[in-house]
Coordinates of C-alpha atoms and ligand atoms in Angstrom, one line a residue:
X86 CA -110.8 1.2 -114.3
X87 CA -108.9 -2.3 -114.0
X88 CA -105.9 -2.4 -113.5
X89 CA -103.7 -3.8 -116.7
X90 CA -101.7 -6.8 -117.1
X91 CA -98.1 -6.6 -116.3
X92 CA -95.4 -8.3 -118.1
X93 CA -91.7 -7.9 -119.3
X94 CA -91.4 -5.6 -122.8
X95 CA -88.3 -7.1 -124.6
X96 CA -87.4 -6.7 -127.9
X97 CA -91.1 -5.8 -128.7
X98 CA -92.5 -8.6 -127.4
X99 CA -94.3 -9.1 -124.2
X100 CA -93.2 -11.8 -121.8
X101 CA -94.8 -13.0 -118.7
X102 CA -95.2 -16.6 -117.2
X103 CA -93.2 -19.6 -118.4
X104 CA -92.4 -20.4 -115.5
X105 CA -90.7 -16.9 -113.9
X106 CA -90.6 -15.8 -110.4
X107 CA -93.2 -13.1 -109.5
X108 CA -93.8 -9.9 -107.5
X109 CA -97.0 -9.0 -105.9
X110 CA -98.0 -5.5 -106.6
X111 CA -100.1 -4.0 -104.0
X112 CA -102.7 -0.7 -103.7
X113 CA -101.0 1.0 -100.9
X114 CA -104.7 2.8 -100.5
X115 CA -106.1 -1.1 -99.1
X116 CA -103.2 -3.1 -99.2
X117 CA -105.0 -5.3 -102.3
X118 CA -103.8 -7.2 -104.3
X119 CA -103.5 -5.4 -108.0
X120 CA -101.7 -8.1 -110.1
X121 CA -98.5 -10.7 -110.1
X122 CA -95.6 -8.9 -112.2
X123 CA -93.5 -11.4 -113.7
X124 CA -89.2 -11.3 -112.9
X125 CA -86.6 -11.8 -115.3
X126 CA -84.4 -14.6 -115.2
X127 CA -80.7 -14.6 -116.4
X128 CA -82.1 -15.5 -120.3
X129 CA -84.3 -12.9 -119.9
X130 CA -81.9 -10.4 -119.1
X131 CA -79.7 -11.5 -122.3
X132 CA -82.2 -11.3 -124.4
X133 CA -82.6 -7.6 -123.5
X134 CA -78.9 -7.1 -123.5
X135 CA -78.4 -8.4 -127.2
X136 CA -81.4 -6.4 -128.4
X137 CA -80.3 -3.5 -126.7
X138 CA -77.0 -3.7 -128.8
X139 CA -78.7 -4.2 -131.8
X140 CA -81.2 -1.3 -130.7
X141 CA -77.9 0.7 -130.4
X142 CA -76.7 0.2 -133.7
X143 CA -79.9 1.2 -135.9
X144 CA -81.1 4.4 -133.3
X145 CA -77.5 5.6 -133.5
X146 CA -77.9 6.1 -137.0
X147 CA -81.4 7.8 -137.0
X148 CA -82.0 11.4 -138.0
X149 CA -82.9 14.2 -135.2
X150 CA -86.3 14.3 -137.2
X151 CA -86.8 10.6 -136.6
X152 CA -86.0 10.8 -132.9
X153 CA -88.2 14.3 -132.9
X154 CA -91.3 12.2 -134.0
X155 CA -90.9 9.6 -131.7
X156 CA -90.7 12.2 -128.9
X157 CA -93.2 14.4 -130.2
X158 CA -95.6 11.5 -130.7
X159 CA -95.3 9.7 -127.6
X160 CA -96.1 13.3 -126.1
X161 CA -99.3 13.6 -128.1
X162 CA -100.0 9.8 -126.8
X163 CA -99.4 11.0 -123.2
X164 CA -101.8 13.8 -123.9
X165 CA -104.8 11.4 -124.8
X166 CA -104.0 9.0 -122.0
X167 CA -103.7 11.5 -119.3
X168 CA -106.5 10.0 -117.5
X169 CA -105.9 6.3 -117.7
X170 CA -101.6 6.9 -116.8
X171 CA -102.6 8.8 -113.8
X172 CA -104.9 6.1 -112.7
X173 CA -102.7 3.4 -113.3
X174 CA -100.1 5.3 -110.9
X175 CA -102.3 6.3 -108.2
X176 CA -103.5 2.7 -108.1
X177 CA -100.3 1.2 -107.5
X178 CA -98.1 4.4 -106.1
X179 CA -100.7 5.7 -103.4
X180 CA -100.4 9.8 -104.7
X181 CA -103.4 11.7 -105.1
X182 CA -105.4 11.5 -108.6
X183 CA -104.2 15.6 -109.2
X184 CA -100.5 15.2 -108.6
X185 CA -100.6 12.1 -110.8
X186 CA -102.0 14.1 -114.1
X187 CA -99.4 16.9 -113.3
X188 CA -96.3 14.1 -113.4
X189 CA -97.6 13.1 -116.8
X190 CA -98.2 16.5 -118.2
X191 CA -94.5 17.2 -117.0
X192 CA -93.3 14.2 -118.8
X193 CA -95.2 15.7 -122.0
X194 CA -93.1 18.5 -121.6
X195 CA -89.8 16.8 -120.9
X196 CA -90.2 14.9 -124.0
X197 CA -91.2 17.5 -126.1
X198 CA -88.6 19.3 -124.5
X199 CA -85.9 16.6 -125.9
X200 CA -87.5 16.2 -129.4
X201 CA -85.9 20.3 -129.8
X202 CA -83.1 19.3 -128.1
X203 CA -81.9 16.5 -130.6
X204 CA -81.3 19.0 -133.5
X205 CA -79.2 20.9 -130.5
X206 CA -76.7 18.5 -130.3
X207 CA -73.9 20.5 -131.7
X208 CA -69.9 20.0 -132.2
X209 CA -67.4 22.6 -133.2
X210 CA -65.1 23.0 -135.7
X211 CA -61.2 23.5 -134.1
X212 CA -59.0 26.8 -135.7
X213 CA -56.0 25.1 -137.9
X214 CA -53.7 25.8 -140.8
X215 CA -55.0 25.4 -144.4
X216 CA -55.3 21.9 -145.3
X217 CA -56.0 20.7 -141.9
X218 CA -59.2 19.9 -140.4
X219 CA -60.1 19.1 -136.7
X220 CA -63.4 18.7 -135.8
X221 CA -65.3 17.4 -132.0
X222 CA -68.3 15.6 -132.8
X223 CA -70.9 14.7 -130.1
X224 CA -72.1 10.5 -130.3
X225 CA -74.3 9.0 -128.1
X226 CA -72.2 6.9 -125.0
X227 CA -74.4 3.4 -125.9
X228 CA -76.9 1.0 -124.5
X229 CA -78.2 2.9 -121.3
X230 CA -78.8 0.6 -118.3
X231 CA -81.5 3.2 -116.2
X232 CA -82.7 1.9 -112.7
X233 CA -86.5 4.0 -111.7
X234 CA -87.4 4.5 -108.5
X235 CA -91.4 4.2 -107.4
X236 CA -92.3 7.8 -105.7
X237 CA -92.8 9.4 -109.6
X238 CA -94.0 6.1 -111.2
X239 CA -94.2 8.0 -114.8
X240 CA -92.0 11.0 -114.1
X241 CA -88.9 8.7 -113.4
X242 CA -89.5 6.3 -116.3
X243 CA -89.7 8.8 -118.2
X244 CA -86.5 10.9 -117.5
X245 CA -85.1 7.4 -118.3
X246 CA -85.9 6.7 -121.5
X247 CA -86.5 10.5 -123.1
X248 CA -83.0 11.6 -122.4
X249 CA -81.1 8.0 -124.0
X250 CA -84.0 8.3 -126.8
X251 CA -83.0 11.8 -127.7
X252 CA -79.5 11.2 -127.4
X253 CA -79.1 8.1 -130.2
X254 CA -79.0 5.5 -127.3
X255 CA -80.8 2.5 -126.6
X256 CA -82.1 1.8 -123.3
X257 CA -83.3 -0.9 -120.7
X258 CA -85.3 0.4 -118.3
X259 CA -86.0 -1.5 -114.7
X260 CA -88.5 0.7 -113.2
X261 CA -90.0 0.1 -109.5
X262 CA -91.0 -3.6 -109.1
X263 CA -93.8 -1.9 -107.0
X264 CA -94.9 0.8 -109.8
X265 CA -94.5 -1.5 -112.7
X266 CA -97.3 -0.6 -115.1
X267 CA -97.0 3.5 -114.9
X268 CA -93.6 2.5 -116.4
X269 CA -95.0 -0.2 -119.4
X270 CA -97.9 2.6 -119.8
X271 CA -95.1 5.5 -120.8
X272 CA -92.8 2.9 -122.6
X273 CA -96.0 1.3 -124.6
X274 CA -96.7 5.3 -126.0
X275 CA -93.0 5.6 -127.4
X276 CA -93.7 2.4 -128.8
X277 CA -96.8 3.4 -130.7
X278 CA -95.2 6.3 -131.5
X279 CA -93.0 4.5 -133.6
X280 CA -89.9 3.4 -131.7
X281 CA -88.5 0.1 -132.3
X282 CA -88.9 -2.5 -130.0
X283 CA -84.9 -3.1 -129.7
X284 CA -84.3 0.6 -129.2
X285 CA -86.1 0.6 -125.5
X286 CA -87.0 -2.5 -123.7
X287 CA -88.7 -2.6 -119.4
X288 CA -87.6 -5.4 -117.5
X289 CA -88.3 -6.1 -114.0
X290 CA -86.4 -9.2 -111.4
X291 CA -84.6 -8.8 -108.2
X292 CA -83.1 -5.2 -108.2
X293 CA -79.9 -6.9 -107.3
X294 CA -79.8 -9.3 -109.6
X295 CA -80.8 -7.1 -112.6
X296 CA -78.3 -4.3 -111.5
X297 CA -75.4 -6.7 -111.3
X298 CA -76.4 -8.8 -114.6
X299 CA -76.4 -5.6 -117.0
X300 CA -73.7 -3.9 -115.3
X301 CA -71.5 -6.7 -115.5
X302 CA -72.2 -6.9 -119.4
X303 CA -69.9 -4.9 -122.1
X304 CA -72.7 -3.8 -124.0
X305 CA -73.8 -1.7 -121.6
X306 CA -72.2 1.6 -121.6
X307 CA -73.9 3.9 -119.7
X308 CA -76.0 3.2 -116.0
X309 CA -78.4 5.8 -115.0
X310 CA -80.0 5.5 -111.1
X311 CA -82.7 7.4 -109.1
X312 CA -82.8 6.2 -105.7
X313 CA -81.2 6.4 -102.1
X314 CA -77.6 7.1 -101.4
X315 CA -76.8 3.8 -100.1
X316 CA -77.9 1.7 -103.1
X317 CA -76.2 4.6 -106.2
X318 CA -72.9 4.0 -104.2
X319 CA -73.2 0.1 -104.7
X320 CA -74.3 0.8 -108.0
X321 CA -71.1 3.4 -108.9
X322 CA -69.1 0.6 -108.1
X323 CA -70.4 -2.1 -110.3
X324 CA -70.5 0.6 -112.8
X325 CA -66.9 1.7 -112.3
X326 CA -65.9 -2.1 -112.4
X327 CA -66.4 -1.6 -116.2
X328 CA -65.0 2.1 -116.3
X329 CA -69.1 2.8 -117.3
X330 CA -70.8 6.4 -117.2
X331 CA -73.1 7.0 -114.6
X332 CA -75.6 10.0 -113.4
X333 CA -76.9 9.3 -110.1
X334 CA -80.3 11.2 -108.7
X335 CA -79.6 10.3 -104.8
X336 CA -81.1 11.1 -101.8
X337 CA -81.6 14.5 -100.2
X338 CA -82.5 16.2 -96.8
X339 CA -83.8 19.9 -98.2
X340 CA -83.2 22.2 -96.1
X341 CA -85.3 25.3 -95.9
X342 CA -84.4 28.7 -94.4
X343 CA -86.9 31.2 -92.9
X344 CA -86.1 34.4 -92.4
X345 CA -87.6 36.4 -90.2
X346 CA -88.1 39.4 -93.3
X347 CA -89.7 36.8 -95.5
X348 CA -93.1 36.9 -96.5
X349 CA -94.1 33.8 -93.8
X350 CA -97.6 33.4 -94.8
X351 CA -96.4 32.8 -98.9
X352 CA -93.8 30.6 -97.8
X353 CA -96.0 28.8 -95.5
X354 CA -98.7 28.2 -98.3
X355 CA -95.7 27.1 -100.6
X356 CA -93.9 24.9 -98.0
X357 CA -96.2 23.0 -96.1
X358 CA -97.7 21.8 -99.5
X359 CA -94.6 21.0 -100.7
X360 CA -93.5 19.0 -97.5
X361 CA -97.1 17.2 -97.6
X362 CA -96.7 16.8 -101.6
X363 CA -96.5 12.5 -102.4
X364 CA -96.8 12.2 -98.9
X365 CA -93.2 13.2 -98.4
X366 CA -91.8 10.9 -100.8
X367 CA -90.1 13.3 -102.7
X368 CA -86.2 13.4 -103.1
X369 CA -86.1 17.3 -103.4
X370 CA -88.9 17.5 -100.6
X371 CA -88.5 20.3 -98.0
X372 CA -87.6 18.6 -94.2
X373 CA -85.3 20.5 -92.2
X374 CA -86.8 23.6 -91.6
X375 CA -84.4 26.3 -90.3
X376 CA -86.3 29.2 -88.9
X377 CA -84.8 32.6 -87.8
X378 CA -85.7 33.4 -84.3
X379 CA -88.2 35.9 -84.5
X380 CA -90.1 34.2 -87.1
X381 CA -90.7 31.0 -85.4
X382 CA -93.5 31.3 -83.0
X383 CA -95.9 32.2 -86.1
X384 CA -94.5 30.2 -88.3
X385 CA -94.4 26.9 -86.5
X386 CA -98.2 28.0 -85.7
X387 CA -99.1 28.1 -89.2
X388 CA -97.5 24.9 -90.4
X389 CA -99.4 22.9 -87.6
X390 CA -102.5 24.7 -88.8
X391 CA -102.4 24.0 -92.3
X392 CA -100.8 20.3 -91.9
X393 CA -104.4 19.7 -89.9
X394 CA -106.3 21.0 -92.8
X395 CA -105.0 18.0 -94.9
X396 CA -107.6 15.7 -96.4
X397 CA -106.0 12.2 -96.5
X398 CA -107.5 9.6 -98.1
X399 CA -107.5 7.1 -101.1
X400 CA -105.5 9.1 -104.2
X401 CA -108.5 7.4 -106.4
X402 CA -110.8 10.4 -104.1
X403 CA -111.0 13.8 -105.6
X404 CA -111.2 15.3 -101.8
X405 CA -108.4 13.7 -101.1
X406 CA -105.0 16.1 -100.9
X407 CA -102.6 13.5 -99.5
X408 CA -102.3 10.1 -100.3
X409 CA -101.2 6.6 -98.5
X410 CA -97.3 6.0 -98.2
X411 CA -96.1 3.8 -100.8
X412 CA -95.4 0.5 -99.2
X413 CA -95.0 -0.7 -95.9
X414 CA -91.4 -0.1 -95.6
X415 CA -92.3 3.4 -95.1
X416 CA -94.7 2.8 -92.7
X417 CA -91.7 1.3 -90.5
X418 CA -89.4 4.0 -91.4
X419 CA -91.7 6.5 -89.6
X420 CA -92.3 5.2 -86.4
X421 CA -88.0 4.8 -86.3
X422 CA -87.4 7.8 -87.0
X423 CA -90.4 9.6 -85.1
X424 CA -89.8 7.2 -82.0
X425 CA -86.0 7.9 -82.1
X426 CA -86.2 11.8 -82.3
X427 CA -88.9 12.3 -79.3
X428 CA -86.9 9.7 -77.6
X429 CA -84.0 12.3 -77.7
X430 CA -86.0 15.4 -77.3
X431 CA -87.8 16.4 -79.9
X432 CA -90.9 17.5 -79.2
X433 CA -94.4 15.9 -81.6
X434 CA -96.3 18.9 -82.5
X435 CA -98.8 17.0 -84.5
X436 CA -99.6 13.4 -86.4
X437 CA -96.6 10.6 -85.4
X438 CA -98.9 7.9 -86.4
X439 CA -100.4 5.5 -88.7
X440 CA -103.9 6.7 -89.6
X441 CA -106.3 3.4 -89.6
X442 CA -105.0 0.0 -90.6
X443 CA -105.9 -0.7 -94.0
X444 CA -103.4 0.5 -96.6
X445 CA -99.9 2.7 -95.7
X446 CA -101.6 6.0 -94.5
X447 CA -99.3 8.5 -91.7
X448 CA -100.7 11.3 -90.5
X449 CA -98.8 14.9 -91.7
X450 CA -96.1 15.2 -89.3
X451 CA -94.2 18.2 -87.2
X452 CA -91.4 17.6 -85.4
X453 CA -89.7 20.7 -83.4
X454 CA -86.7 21.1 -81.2
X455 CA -85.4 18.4 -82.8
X456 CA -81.5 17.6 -81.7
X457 CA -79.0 17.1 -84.2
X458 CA -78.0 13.3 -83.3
X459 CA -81.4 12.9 -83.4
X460 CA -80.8 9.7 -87.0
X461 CA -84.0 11.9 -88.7
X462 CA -82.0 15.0 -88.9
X463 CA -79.5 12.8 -90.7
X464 CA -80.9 10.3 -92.8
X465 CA -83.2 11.2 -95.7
X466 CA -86.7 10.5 -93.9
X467 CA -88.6 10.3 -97.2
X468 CA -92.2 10.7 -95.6
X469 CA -94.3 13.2 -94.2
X470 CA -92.5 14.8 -91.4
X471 CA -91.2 18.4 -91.0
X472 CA -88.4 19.3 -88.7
X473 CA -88.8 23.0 -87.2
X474 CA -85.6 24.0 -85.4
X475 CA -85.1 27.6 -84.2
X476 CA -81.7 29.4 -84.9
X477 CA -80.8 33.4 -83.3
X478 CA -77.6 33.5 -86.0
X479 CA -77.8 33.9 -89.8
X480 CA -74.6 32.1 -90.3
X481 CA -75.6 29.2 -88.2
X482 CA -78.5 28.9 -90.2
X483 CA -76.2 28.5 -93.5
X484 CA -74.0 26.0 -91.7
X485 CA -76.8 23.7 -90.7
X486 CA -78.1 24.0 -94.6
X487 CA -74.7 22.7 -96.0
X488 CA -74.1 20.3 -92.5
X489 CA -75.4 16.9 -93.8
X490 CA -73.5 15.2 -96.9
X491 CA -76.7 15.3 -98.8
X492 CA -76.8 18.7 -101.5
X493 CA -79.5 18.2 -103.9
X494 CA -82.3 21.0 -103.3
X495 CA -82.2 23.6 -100.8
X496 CA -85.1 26.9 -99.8
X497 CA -84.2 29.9 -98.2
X498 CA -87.0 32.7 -98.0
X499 CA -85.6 36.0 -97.6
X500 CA -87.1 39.5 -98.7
X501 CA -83.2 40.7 -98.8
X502 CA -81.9 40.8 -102.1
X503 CA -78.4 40.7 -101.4
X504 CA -79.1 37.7 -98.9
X505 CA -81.0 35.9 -101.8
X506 CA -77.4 36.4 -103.5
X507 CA -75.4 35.2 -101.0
X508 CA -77.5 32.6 -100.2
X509 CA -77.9 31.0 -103.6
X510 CA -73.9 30.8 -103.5
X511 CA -73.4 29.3 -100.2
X512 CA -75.7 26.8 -100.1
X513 CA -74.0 23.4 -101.2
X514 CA -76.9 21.6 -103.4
X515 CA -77.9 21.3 -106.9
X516 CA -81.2 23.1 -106.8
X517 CA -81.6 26.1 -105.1
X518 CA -85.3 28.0 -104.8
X519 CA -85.4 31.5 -103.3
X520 CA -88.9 32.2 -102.3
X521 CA -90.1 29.5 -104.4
X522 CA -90.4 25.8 -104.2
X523 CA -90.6 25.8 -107.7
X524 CA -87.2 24.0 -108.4
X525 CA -87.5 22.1 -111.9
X526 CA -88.6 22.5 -115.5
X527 CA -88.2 20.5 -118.8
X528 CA -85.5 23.0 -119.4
X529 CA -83.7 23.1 -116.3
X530 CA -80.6 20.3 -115.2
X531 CA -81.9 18.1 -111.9
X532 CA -79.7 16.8 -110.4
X533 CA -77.3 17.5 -106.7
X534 CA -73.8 17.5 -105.3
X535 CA -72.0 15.6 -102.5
X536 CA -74.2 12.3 -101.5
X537 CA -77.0 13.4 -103.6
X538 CA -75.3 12.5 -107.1
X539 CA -73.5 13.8 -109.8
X540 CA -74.6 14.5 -113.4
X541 CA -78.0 16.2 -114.1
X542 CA -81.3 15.1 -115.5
X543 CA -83.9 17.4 -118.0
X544 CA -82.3 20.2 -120.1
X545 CA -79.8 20.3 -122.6
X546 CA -77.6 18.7 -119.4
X547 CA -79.9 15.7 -119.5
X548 CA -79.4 14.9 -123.1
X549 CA -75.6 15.6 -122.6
X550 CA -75.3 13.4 -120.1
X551 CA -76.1 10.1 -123.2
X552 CA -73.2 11.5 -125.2
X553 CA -69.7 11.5 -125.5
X554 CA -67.4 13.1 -127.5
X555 CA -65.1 12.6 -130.4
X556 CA -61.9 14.5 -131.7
X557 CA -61.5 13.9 -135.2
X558 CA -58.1 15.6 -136.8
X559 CA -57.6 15.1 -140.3
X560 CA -53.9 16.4 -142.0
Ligands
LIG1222 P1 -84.2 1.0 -101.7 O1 -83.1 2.0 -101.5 O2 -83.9 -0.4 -101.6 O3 -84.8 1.2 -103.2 C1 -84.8 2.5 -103.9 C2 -84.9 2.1 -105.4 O4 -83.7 1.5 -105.8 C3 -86.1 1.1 -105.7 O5 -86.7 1.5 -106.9 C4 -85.4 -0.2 -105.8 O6 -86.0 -1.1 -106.8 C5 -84.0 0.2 -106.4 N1 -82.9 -0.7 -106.0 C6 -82.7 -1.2 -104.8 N2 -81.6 -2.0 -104.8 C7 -81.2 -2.0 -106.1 C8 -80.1 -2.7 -106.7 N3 -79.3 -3.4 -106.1 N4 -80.0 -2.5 -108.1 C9 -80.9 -1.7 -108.7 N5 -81.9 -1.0 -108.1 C10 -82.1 -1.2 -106.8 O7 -85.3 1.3 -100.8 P2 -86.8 1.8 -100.8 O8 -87.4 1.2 -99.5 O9 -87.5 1.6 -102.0 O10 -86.6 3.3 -100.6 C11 -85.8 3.7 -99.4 C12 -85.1 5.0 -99.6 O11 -84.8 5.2 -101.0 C13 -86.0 6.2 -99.3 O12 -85.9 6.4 -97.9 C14 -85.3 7.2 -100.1 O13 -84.3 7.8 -99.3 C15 -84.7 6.6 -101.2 N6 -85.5 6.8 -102.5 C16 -85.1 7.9 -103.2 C17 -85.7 8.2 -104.3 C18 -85.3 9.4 -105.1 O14 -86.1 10.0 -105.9 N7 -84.1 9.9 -105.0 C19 -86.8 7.5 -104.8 C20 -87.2 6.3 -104.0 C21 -86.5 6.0 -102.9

């Protein structure tokens, strides 16, 4: 399969050349060249902005069966492009060819999912004397500005257009500059599912100068970001300039505790997949693994044995079970981290290196012993590295869950049912799996707490989240 041609989608129409800066998308399985994506310029941007209002004003007004079909039939679309969606994103995202076709059946779901949601989207009627009337009605908040990161090429696009789409909004989208043609792919089926060309429009430029350029316009009312900590703060406060809504999916450092009661080969199956999963580059992906005493000997065993079993090569290869790292910058960020933790103690159980020299590929990594100040055990390290630390006390354990700012998903495998309980309440995330890594659903609110964002994405919270409401009181 060739890979397709890339261009801006404003207003309906495709745009690319005239003169416009370009990125070069790369395959991060060779490092090749796959195509020259084309930037906005400031016109550009306008052009989106004033369609986008327009958009606003005719979706507003649709019916829930209206919005329903376009959901519904952009789902069926997804369906019947399975194949060619998850080849586009393994081409220019790195993931294996299987997790690919699971992130576009989960979008199938999210959006049909959202198509029941929009006859949901109730008011209430307010207790007064006869002849009075007060009633809260439920609108949708405006033109969405929604910023995609690149580790779920079609997952994030879509979480970014379903939930405004559902809501009455209108939308401009600016996926990953490096994953731009997962994003047209998803955006192209709610177009031929009927969706006006005003009502959701994909632009791509300088992250910067896109975020600051619709941020800094009226007619957008609502911003929407998945991506690190660092760049959602910058972003709150462009957004807050201009008093704007905002749901932010940040960063995370899941934290997973091991009991020693737990079933530790399950969890080891469930874990060490879910570590390995994207190659790491997974905001709710398990890292700092928090193991009770006696369990740590055979489970630290098991995770190096089962990390070494992991095929890794080109996502394209059906024997493949891990994929190359995205981009380069990845690449970097491993040996700084890795290099900084052993430097302070850690010890390398397995991988710590780049495997060959074409494309982004890192070998599965275990790091154990790991000290605290060590920057890994603080910053997000959105690869494939697992931190192993062994604790004697139960309520250390907890405090090292909640220590970092971060609290989007957290794991704790216990066979205690009364320490699932407690658990589940004291950790400080947004997502909490007990004996599961199984931490999302079309039906369930994504999102964290502290650094990791506030507001939720998915379920009725993710529809929500595009609305605002009204108080209407009539004497
Ligand atoms: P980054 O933080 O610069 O970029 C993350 C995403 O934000 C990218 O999609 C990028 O295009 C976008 N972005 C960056 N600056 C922006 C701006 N000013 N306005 C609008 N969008 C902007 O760096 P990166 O190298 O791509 O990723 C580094 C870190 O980002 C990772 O280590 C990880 O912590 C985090 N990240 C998180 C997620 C997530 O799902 N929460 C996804 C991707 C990356």
């Amino acid at each position: 399969m060739t890979y397709p041609d890339l261009y801006l989608m404003i207003d309906g129409q495709r745009l690319s050349g005239g003169g416009r800066r370009t990125h070069r998308v790369v395959n991060p399985a060779t490092g090749s060249v796959l195509a020259e994506l084309p930037l906005a310029d400031t016109a550009d941007l306008d052009a989106a902005l004033a369609a986008a209002a327009r958009g606003f004003r005719r979706w507003r007004d649709s019916t829930p069966q209206e919005r329903a079909a376009v959901l519904q039939g952009a789902a069926r679309l997804m369906v019947e492009r399975q194949e060619e969606l998850a080849r586009i994103a393994t081409l220019e995202q790195g993931k294996t060819l299987a997790e690919a076709r699971i992130e576009v059946m989960m979008n199938v779901g999210l959006f049909n999912f959202y198509a029941g949601e929009v006859f949901r989207l109730y008011g209430r009627t307010l207790v007064r004397p006869t002849g009075h009337r007060s009633t809260v009605t439920k609108e949708p908040v405006g033109p969405v500005a929604a910023f995609a990161p690149w580790n779920f090429p079609i997952g994030n696009p879509g979480r970014k257009l379903g939930a405004p789409i559902a809501a009455g909004c209108s939308v401009i989208l600016k996926a990953a500059e490096e994953t731009p043609a997962s994003a047209l792919a998803v955006l192209q089926c709610l177009l031929d599912a009927g969706l006006p060309g005003d009502v959701a429009q994909a632009v791509f430029g300088v992250p910067d100068e896109v975020s600051r350029h619709l941020l800094g316009s009226p007619i957008i009312r609502k911003m929407s970001f998945t991506g690190s900590t660092i760049v959602g703060k910058h972003l709150a406060k462009l957004a807050a300039e201009d008093c704007k809504r905002t749901t932010m999916e940040l960063g995370g450092h899941g934290p997973v505790l091991i009991f020693a009661d737990a079933d530790l080969d399950k969890a080891l199956d469930t874990v060490v997949a879910g570590k390995y999963r994207n190659a790491g580059q997974v905001c709710v992906s398990p890292t700092r693994f928090i193991v009770e005493t006696a369990a740590y000997d055979h489970f630290l065993k098991g995770f190096i044995e089962r990390a070494e079993r992991i095929a890794i090569g080109d996502g394209l290869d059906v024997a493949s079970v891990m994929g190359p790292m995205a981009n380069a910058r990845r690449l970097d960020a491993m040996d700084r981290l890795i290099g900084d933790a052993v430097a302070k103690g850690a010890r390398l159980e397995t991988g710590g290196a780049r495997i060959g020299n074409a494309g982004f590929f890192f070998a599965p990594t275990i790091l154990s012993n790991v000290p605290l100040d060590a920057t890994i055990m603080n910053e997000e390290p959105f690869g494939p590295v697992a931190l192993i630390n062994a604790y004697s006390d139960k309520d250390a354990m907890v405090a090292e869950a909640n220590r970092l700012p971060y609290g989007l998903a957290a794991y704790a495998w216990t066979a205690d049912a009364a320490r699932q309980r407690r658990i589940a309440r004291e950790l400080e995330a947004g997502m909490v799996g007990i004996n599961t890594a199984m931490i999302g659903g079309a039906d369930a609110p994504f999102g964290g707490v502290k650094w990791s964002g506030h507001g939720a994405e998915d379920g009725p919270e993710g529809v929500e989240a595009c609305l605002v409401t009204k108080a209407v009181h009539e004497g």
